[in-house]
Short mmCIF file of C-alpha atoms and ligand atoms in Angstrom, two decimals:
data_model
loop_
_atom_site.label_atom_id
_atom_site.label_comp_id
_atom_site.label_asym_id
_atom_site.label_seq_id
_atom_site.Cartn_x
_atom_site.Cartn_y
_atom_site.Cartn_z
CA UNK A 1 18.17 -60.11 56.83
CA UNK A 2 15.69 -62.15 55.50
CA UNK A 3 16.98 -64.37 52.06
CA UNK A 4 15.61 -63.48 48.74
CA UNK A 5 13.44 -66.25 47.64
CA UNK A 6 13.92 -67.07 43.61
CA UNK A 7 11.60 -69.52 41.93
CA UNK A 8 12.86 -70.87 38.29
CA UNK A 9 10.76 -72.77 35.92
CA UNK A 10 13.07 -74.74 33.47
CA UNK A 11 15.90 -75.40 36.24
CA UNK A 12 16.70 -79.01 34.65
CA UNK A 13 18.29 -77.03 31.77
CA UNK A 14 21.39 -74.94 31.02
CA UNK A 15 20.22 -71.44 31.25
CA UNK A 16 18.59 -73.19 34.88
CA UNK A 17 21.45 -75.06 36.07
CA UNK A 18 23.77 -71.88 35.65
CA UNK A 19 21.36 -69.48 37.19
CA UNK A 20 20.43 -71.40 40.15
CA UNK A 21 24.35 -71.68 40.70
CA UNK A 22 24.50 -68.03 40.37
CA UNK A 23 21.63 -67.02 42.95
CA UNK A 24 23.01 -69.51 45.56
CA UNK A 25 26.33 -67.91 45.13
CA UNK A 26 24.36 -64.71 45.95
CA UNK A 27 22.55 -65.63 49.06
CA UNK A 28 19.15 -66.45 47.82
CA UNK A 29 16.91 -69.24 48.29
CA UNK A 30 16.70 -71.02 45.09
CA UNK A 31 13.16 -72.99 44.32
CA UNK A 32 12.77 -74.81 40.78
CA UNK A 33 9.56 -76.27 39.23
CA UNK A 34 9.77 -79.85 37.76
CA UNK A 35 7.90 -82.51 36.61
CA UNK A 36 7.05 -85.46 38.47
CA UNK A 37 9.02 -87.79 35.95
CA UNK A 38 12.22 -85.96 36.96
CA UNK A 39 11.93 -86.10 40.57
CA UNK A 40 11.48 -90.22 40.09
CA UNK A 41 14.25 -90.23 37.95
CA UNK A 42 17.06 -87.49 39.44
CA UNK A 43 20.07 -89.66 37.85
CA UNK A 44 18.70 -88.74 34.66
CA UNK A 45 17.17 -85.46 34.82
CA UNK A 46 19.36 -83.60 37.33
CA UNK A 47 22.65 -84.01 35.72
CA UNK A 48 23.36 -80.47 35.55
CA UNK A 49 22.39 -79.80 38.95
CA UNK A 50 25.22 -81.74 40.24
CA UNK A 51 27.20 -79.79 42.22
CA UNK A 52 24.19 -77.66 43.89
CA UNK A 53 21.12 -80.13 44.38
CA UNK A 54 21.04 -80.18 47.79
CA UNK A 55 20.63 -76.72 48.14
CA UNK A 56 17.82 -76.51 45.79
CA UNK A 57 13.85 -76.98 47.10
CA UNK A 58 12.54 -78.41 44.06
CA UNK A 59 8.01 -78.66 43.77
CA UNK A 60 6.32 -81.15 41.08
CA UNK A 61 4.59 -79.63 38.73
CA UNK A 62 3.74 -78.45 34.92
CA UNK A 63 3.55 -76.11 32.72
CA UNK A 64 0.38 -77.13 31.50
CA UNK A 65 -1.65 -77.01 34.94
CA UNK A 66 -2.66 -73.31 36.17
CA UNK A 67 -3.75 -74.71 39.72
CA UNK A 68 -0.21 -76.36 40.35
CA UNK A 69 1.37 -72.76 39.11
CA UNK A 70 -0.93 -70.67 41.45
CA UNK A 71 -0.20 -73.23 44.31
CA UNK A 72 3.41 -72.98 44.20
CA UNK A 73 3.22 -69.15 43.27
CA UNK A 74 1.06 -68.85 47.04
CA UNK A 75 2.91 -71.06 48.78
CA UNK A 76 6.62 -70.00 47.90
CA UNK A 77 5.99 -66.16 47.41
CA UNK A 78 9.23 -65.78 45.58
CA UNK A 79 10.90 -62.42 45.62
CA UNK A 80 12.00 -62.91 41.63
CA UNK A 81 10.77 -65.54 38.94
CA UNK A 82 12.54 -66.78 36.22
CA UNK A 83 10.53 -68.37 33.89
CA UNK A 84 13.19 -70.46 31.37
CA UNK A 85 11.51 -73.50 30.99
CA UNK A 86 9.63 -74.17 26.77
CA UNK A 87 10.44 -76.51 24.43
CA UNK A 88 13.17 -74.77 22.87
CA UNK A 89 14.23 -76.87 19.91
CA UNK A 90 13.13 -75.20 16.62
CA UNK A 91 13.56 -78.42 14.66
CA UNK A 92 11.07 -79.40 16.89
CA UNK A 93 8.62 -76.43 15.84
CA UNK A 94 8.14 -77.56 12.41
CA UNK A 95 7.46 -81.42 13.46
CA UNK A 96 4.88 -80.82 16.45
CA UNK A 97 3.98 -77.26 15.97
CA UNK A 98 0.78 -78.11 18.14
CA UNK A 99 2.16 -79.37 21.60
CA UNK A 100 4.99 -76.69 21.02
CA UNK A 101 2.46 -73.98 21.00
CA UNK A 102 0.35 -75.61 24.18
CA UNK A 103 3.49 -75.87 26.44
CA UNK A 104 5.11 -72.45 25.09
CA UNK A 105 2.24 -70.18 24.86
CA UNK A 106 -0.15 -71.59 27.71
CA UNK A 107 2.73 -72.53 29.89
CA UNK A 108 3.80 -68.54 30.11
CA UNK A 109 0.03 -67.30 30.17
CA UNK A 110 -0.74 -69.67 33.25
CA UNK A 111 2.65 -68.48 34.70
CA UNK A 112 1.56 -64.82 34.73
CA UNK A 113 -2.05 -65.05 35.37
CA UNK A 114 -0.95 -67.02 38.68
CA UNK A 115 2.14 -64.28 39.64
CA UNK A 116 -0.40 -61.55 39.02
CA UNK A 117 -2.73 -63.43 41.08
CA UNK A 118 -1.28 -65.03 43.76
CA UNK A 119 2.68 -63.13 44.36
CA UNK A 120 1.60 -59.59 42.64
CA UNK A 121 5.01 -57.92 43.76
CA UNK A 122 6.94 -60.60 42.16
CA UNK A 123 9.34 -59.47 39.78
CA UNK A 124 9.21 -62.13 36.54
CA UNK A 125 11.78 -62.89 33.86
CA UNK A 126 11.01 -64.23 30.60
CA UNK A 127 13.34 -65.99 28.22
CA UNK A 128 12.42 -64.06 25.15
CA UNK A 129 14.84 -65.20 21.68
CA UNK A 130 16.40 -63.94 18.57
CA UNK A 131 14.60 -66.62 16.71
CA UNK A 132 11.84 -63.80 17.26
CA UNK A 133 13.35 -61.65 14.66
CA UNK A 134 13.84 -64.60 12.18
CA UNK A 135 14.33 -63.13 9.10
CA UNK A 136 15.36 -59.44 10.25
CA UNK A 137 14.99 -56.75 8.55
CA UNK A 138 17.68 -55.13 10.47
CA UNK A 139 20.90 -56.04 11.38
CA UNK A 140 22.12 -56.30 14.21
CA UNK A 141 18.96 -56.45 15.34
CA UNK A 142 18.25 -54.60 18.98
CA UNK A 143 15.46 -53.88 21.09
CA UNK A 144 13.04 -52.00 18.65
CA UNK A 145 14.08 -54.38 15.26
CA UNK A 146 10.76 -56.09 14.04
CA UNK A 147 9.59 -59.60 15.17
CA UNK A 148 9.35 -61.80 11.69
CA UNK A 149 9.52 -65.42 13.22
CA UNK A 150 10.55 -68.50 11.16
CA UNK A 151 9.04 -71.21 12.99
CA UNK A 152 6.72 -71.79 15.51
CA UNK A 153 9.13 -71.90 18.16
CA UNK A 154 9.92 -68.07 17.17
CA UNK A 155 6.40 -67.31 17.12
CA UNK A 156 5.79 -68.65 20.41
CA UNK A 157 8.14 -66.69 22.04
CA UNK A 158 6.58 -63.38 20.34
CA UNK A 159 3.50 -64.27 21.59
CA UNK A 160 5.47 -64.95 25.64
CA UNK A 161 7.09 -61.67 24.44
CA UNK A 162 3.66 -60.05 23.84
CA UNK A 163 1.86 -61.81 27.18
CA UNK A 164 4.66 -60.30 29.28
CA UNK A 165 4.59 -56.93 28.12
CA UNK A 166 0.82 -56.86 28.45
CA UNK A 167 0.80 -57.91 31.79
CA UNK A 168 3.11 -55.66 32.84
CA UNK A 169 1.10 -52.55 31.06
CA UNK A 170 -2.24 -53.45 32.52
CA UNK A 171 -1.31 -54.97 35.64
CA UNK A 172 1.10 -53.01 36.87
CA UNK A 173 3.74 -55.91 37.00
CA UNK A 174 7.42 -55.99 37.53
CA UNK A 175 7.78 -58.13 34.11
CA UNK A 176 10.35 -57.82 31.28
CA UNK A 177 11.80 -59.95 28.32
CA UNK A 178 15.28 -60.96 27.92
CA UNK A 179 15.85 -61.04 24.02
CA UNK A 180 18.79 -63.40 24.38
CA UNK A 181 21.07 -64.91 20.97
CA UNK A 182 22.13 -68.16 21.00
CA UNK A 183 24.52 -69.22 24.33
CA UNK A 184 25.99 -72.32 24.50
CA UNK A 185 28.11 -74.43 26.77
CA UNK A 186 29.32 -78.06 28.06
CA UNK A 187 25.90 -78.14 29.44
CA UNK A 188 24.30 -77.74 25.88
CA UNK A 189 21.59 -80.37 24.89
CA UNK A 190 22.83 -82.56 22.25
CA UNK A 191 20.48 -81.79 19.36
CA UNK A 192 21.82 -78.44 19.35
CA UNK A 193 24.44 -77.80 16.83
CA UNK A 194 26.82 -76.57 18.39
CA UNK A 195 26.63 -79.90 21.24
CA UNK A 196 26.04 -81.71 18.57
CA UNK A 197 29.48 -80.94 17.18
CA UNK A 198 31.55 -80.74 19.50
CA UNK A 199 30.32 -84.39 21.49
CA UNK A 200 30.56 -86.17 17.33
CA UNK A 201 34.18 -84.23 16.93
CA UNK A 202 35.61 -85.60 20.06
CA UNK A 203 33.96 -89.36 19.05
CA UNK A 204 35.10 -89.37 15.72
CA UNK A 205 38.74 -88.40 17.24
CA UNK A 206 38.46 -91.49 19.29
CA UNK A 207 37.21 -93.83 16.77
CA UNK A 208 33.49 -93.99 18.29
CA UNK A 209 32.00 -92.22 15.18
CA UNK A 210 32.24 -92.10 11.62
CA UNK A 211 30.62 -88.90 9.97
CA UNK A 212 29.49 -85.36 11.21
CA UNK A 213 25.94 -85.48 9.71
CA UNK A 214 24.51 -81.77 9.37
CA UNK A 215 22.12 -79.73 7.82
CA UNK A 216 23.12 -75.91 6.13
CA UNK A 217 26.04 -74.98 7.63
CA UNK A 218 26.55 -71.72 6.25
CA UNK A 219 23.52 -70.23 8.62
CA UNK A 220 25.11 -67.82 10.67
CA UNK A 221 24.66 -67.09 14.57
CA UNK A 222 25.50 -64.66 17.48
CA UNK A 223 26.79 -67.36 20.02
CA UNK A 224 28.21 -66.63 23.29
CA UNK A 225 28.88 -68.25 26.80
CA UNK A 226 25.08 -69.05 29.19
CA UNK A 227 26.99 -68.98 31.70
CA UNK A 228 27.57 -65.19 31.46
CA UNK A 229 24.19 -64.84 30.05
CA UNK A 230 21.95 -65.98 32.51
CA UNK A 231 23.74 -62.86 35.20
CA UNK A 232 22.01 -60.57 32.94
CA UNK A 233 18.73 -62.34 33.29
CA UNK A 234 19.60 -61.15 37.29
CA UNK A 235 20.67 -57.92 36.37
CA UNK A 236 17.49 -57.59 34.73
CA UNK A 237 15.34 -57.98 37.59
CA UNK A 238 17.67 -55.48 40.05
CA UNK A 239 16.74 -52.50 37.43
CA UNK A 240 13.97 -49.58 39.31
CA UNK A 241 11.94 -49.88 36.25
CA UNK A 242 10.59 -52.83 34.09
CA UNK A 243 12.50 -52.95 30.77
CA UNK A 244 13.04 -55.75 28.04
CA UNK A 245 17.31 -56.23 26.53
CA UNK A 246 18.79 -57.89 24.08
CA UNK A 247 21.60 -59.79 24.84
CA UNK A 248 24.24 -60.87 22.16
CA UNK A 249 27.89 -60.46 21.63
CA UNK A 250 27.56 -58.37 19.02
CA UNK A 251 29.31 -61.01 16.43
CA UNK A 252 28.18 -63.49 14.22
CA UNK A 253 29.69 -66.53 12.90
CA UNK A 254 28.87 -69.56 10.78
CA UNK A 255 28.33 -73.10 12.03
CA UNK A 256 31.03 -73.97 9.31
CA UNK A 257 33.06 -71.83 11.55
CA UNK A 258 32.23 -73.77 14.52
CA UNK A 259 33.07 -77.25 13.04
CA UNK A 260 36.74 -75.59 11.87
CA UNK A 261 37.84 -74.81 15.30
CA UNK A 262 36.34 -77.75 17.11
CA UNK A 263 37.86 -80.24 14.46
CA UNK A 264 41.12 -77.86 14.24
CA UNK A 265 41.35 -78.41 17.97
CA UNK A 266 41.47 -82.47 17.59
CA UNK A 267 44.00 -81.70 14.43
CA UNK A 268 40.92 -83.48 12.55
CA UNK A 269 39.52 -81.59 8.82
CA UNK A 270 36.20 -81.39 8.99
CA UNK A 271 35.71 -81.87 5.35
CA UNK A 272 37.00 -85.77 6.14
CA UNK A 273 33.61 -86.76 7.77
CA UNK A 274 31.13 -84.06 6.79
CA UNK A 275 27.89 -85.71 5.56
CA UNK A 276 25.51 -83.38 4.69
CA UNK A 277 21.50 -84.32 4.76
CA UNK A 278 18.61 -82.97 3.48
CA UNK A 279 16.83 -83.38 6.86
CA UNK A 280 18.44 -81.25 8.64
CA UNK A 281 17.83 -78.58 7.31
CA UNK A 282 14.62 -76.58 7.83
CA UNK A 283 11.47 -75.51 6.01
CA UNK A 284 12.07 -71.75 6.95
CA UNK A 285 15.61 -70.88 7.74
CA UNK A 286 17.14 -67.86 10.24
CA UNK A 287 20.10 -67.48 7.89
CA UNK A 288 21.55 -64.29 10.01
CA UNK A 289 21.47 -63.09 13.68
CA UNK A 290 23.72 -60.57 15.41
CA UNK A 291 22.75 -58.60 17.95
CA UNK A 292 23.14 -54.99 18.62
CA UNK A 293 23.47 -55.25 22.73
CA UNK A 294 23.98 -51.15 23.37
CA UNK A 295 21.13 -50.74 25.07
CA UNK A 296 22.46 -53.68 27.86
CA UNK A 297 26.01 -52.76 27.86
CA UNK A 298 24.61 -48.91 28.87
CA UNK A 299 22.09 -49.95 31.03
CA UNK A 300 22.81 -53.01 32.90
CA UNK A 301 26.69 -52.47 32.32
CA UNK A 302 26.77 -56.37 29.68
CA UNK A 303 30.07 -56.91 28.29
CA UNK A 304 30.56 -60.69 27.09
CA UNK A 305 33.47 -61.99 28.18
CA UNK A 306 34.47 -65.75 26.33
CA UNK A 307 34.37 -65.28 22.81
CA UNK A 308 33.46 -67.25 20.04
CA UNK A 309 36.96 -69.48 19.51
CA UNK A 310 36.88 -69.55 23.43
CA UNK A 311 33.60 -71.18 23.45
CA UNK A 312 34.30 -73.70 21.03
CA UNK A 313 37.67 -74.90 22.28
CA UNK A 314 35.53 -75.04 26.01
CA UNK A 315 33.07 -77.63 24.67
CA UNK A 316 35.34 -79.80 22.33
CA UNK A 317 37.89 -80.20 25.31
CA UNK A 318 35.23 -80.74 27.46
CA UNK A 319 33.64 -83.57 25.17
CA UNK A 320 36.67 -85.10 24.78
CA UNK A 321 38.04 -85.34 28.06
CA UNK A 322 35.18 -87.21 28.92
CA UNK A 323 34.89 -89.66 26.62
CA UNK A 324 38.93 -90.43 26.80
CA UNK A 325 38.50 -91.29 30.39
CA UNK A 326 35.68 -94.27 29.13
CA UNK A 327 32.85 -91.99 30.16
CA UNK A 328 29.88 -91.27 28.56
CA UNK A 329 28.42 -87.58 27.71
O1 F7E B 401 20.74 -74.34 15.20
C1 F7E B 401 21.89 -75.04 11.75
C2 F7E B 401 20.42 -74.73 11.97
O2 F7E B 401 19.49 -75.85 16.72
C3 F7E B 401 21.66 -73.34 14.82
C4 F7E B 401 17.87 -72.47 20.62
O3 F7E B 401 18.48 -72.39 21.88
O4 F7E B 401 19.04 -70.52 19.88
C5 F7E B 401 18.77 -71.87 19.56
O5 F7E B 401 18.13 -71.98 18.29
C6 F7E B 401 21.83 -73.31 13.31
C7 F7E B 401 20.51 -73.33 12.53
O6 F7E B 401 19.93 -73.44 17.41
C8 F7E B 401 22.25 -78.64 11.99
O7 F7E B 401 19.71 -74.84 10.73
C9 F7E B 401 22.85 -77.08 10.62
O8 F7E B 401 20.60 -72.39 11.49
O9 F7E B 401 21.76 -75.03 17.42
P1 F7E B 401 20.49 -74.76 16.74
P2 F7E B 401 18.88 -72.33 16.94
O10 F7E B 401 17.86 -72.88 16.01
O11 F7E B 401 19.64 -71.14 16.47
C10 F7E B 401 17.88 -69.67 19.99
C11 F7E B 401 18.36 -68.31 20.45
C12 F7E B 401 16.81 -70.25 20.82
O12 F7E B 401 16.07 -69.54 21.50
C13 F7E B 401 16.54 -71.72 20.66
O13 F7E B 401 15.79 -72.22 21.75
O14 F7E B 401 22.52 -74.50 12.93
N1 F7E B 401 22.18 -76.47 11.63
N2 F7E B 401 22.90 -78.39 10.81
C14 F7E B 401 21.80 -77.42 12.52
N3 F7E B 401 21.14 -77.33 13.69
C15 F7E B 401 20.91 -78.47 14.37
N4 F7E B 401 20.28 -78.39 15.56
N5 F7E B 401 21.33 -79.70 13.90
C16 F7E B 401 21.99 -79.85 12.72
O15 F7E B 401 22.36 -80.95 12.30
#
């Protein structure tokens, strides 16, 4: 039988690295779009493609250019699209709102007009957010909870949300939205907060670092594992009719929560090197998110597995085993 061909934008990343690890283990034939700066530079870029690069066909290009979309779109005629790839820090949003609403908005909009055009019977994912319901008027917040976006990161993704839907209403597409909460893991970037712990934790406990500098740590988050996240994004795709999902554990915890298990775990109180600074905190705040993920765990049969202490414990041992051995993260 003929392989499945997959095409992921955003492959570089975590939600990337863990899916294309996932389809491989399935049989398929895993394509990624990347820029030209990270094929000249693999050391740097691929680092979470590791264990699986040589399975991978990788094509240059950008968000930002239809053409190179529609090329690769004709030439590859995937079987199933994942498109991960944004700029998905929100501190980010409020610094260079402008270029985060180019790569976001137009990156997507290229990305469908070329599937519709050039690979019609390609089924598409997009990496929807809870930062879309920002400050919720629900909670948990599911499927049919109001979009009220705090940044322009959030609002970007409403308007990916919004493209995707459309497409799939007046094109006839195979397109849906995964609404996923925030899902973390070793493979975290480090200006995340939960990275950003864990990686300062494990150097403070080896006398590379002083202080834990954060923002407002009382905001509160529905974290879980990517790595069991990004089979839904699959899951998804396999249903017989188009549908968008949130995805969440269901439980929400605050980041002070986070830095008492991750500093409990190196027998280290947080309170010792907490600085707290103005800057990082941000001009709008998502102070609550939990999801409400029924409507997956009926439908596409989501039940997450590594809770929240789980998760913690994973990165902090993970950071710290490193870095004792004279590595860097
Ligand atoms: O912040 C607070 C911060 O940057 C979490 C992205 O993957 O998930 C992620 O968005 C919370 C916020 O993630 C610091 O104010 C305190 O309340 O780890 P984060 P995020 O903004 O929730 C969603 C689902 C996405 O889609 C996004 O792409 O932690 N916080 N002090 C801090 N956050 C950071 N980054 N750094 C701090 O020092």
């Amino acid at each position: 039988m003929k392989k499945k061909k997959i095409l992921i934008t955003g492959i570089t990343g975590q939600d990337g690295s863990y899916l294309a690890e996932y389809l491989l283990s399935l049989g398929y034939e895993v394509h990624g779009i990347v820029r030209r700066v990270a094929l000249e530079d693999p050391t740097h870029h691929f680092w979470r493609l590791q264990k699986v690069l040589d399975q991978l066909i990788l094509h240059s290009g950008s968000l930002e250019s239809f053409p190179t979309l529609f090329k690769i779109m004709r030439e590859v005629q995937p079987d199933e699209c994942y498109h991960l790839a944004a700029q998905s820090f929100v501190s980010v949003s409020f610094e260079d709102e402008f270029s985060m609403m180019q790569t976001n908005i137009n990156g997507t909009h290229y990305l469908l007009a070329a599937l519709k055009d050039a690979c019609p019977e390609c089924r598409l994912y997009f990496a929807g957010s809870s930062e879309m319901f920002g400050k919720a008027e629900e909670t948990p917040q599911r499927e049919t909870t109001r979009f009220h976006p705090r940044s322009v990161y959030g609002l970007t993704k409403v308007a990916g949300f919004e493209l995707t839907r459309n497409y799939r209403e007046a094109y006839n597409l195979f397109t849906c939205t995964g609404i996923l909460f925030n899902h973390e893991s070793p493979r975290r970037g480090y200006e995340f907060v939960t990275r950003k712990i864990s990686s300062t934790a494990a150097r403070i406990k080896l006398g590379m670092e002083k202080v834990m500098p954060l923002g407002n740590i009382e905001a509160k988050r529905d974290w879980g594992f990517a790595g069991e996240y990004v089979q839904m994004m699959h899951v998804m795709l396999q249903q017989d009719v188009p549908e968008d999902f949130v995805v969440g554990t269901g439980e929400t915890h605050t980041v002070r929560e986070f830095l008492e298990v991750v500093f409990g775990e190196l027998n280290l109180n947080y309170q010792d090197y907490l600085v707290i600074e103005k800057n990082f905190y941000r001009p709008a705040e998502v102070d609550l998110l939990v999801a409400d993920p029924q409507k997956a765990r009926e439908k596409l049969g989501w039940k997450s597995k590594m809770n929240f202490e789980e998760l913690a414990l994973q990165m902090v041992r993970h950071d710290y085993d490193i870095l004792k051995k004279g590595d860097d993260l």
